[in-house]
Amino acid sequence: MISSSSSFKEILTSARALVQEDLLRTEGLISTIATTAPQGVNTRMEQLVHRKGKRIRSTLLCLIARSGEISPDADRIAHSCAGLELLHLASLVHDDIIDNTDVRRGVRTAHKEWGNKIAVLIGDYILSQAMRCVINEKDRAIPEILSNAANDLIAGEIMELDDSGNMNLSYERYIKIIQNKTASLVEASARMGAIFAGFSSEMVNTCGKMGAHFGLAFQIIDDLLDYGIGAEDLDKAKFTDIANGLITLPVIFYFEVCSPTEKEYMRTLISRASEPKVPEEIIRLLTQQDCFEKTKKEAMDYLDSALSIAKSLPESKFSETLELFFSSMSERTN
Ligand code: FPP
Ligand code: MG
């Protein structure tokens, strides 16, 4: 029995079990897309889709889609979930090239395995297939939502790159970046789910906000995990943000309270973040000023907002699980 005291991992496992037929159908579609891809793409894509992620976006879509009063079409749900998961995968393949990371989902990243040129093209192929998944969807809002999310991801990633090394990054700009690069796809998942649930257009917008706030909290926690804060069994490398000169909330909060000399010292430390012991010194200074605590509180505020919307959905085992899913997320460890 899952309850409010269960961990995020346990709740996510039981949420996936609740919508497992939809997820299995989605896996089937994704797997066929990989095996029927052209030679040179197929075996590589098979390897990538074999390394399953947490399936957070598709699980969210299914929980919302199944919380309405109508019984939604399973095939339409699966095509949208496949579109979401493939768009997410394509963006990660490209993101790992941009961030130059070695490990993703516990294994070597695509570009470390096959080189940048092949990895860019495999990412392109996956992106194209993501859009194809919803090409025949009868509600034209669905492909529009997915392609808008792709635009937002790209815009967010460009904003992040334009601001890399910017020690004056504001809180508002940081939120705008993560809204685009992460929350937009989670928002898209929630909106699609609400459409399949047969909700009113007002409720579709409200669910979109719920997804966006959950997505913002998710990325803020992800940024804490990058410092190793609360991390266990992390299946990717730590300190990639600061090593790439990316400022996230803990540092933004530090700069709000520190002196000009301390800011200059922190700036020097961040520029040397790849050297041994430097990340630990950064963490020490951020901890001293409660910057991780403040960051966690920020994530909790967004989660509370998502949670209060989830509570307004029609009561069912799906919406109940959604509530548990949101309330446990701040404690996730990987
Ligand atoms: C992970 O962030 C990256 C994203 C959430 C979005 C990446 C988007 C792109 C590369 C542009 C869009 C590309 C396509 C194909 C549409 P992170 O680096 O903070 O998280 P991580 O620690 O998991 O790498
Ligand atoms: Mg990255």
XYZ file of C-alpha atoms in Angstrom, residues 107-270:
164
model
C 25.429 4.313 -19.180
C 27.779 6.122 -21.571
C 26.112 8.997 -23.404
C 25.355 8.720 -27.147
C 28.060 11.177 -28.227
C 30.730 9.459 -26.089
C 29.694 6.152 -27.675
C 29.380 7.203 -31.346
C 30.872 10.707 -31.602
C 29.121 14.086 -31.920
C 28.207 13.849 -35.605
C 26.281 10.587 -35.292
C 24.703 11.619 -31.976
C 23.367 14.890 -33.461
C 21.780 12.962 -36.323
C 20.313 10.258 -34.097
C 18.800 13.030 -31.941
C 17.369 14.628 -35.106
C 15.830 11.337 -36.210
C 14.248 10.789 -32.786
C 12.855 14.345 -32.813
C 11.315 13.794 -36.228
C 9.750 10.512 -35.065
C 8.380 12.207 -31.936
C 6.406 14.609 -34.120
C 5.300 11.773 -36.386
C 3.742 9.956 -33.419
C 0.942 12.541 -33.238
C 0.658 13.325 -36.943
C -2.698 11.505 -37.275
C -4.172 12.729 -33.981
C -7.724 13.910 -34.641
C -7.596 16.686 -32.036
C -5.186 19.100 -33.735
C -4.387 20.714 -30.363
C -2.228 17.650 -29.556
C 0.415 18.055 -32.332
C 0.346 21.797 -31.730
C 1.102 21.331 -28.009
C 3.953 18.910 -28.774
C 5.563 21.110 -31.397
C 5.205 24.214 -29.181
C 6.962 22.290 -26.410
C 9.831 21.444 -28.807
C 10.159 25.147 -29.670
C 10.230 26.044 -25.961
C 12.894 23.418 -25.192
C 15.139 24.809 -27.895
C 14.533 28.435 -26.833
C 15.240 27.492 -23.185
C 18.470 25.721 -24.018
C 19.643 28.705 -26.085
C 18.789 31.099 -23.226
C 20.779 28.885 -20.854
C 23.787 28.916 -23.191
C 23.554 32.678 -23.719
C 23.623 33.081 -19.949
C 26.382 30.592 -19.209
C 29.074 32.367 -17.184
C 26.654 35.219 -16.360
C 27.240 35.812 -12.652
C 24.422 38.377 -12.613
C 21.727 35.918 -13.691
C 18.490 37.020 -12.044
C 15.934 34.809 -10.320
C 13.329 35.774 -12.970
C 15.636 34.854 -15.853
C 16.531 31.509 -14.198
C 12.818 30.663 -13.845
C 12.219 31.622 -17.487
C 15.049 29.307 -18.588
C 13.780 26.298 -16.628
C 10.159 27.028 -17.607
C 11.270 26.648 -21.222
C 13.833 23.872 -21.023
C 11.984 21.584 -18.585
C 8.568 22.749 -17.384
C 7.213 23.290 -20.914
C 7.305 19.560 -21.711
C 5.746 18.607 -18.376
C 3.088 21.264 -18.969
C 2.486 19.761 -22.424
C 2.044 16.293 -20.854
C -0.544 17.626 -18.402
C -2.445 19.574 -21.076
C -2.606 16.527 -23.344
C -3.796 14.355 -20.456
C -6.511 16.902 -19.627
C -7.685 16.933 -23.267
C -7.943 13.131 -23.314
C -9.818 13.248 -19.986
C -12.456 15.387 -21.721
C -11.938 18.370 -19.386
C -13.202 21.881 -20.250
C -10.713 24.241 -21.922
C -10.470 26.172 -18.641
C -9.542 22.961 -16.828
C -7.034 22.077 -19.572
C -5.307 25.413 -18.852
C -5.401 24.793 -15.098
C -3.878 21.336 -15.593
C -1.226 22.976 -17.799
C -0.336 25.268 -14.888
C -0.226 22.250 -12.559
C 2.214 20.499 -14.937
C 4.327 23.644 -15.326
C 4.641 24.113 -11.548
C 5.493 20.451 -11.057
C 8.077 20.784 -13.878
C 9.653 23.874 -12.282
C 9.931 22.059 -8.939
C 11.368 19.019 -10.733
C 14.149 21.084 -12.349
C 14.931 22.991 -9.132
C 15.387 19.641 -7.345
C 17.448 18.412 -10.317
C 19.722 21.426 -9.868
C 20.127 20.545 -6.165
C 20.949 16.939 -7.095
C 23.653 18.297 -9.424
C 25.385 19.549 -6.249
C 24.838 16.112 -4.735
C 22.292 17.606 -2.293
C 19.890 14.811 -1.314
C 21.367 12.586 -4.044
C 21.482 8.772 -3.847
C 22.080 6.347 -6.754
C 22.429 9.309 -9.117
C 22.645 7.847 -12.644
C 24.494 10.867 -14.074
C 27.541 12.934 -13.148
C 27.487 15.617 -10.440
C 28.716 19.233 -10.715
C 28.059 19.503 -14.468
C 26.205 22.816 -14.029
C 28.980 24.709 -12.277
C 31.632 22.995 -14.437
C 29.788 24.479 -17.448
C 29.532 27.920 -15.776
C 25.769 27.517 -15.247
C 24.333 29.436 -12.352
C 21.326 27.866 -10.654
C 19.181 28.904 -7.679
C 21.609 28.136 -4.793
C 24.216 30.486 -6.289
C 21.573 33.114 -7.191
C 20.476 33.086 -3.519
C 24.121 33.289 -2.372
C 24.762 36.361 -4.519
C 21.688 38.029 -2.996
C 23.242 37.966 0.492
C 27.044 37.916 0.064
C 29.488 40.844 -0.001
C 31.225 41.992 -3.248
C 34.471 40.298 -2.082
C 32.617 37.023 -1.399
C 30.946 37.276 -4.804
C 34.338 37.697 -6.482
C 35.709 34.695 -4.545
C 32.691 32.564 -5.541
C 33.123 33.649 -9.175
C 36.767 32.447 -9.075
C 35.719 29.161 -7.484
C 33.065 28.551 -10.187
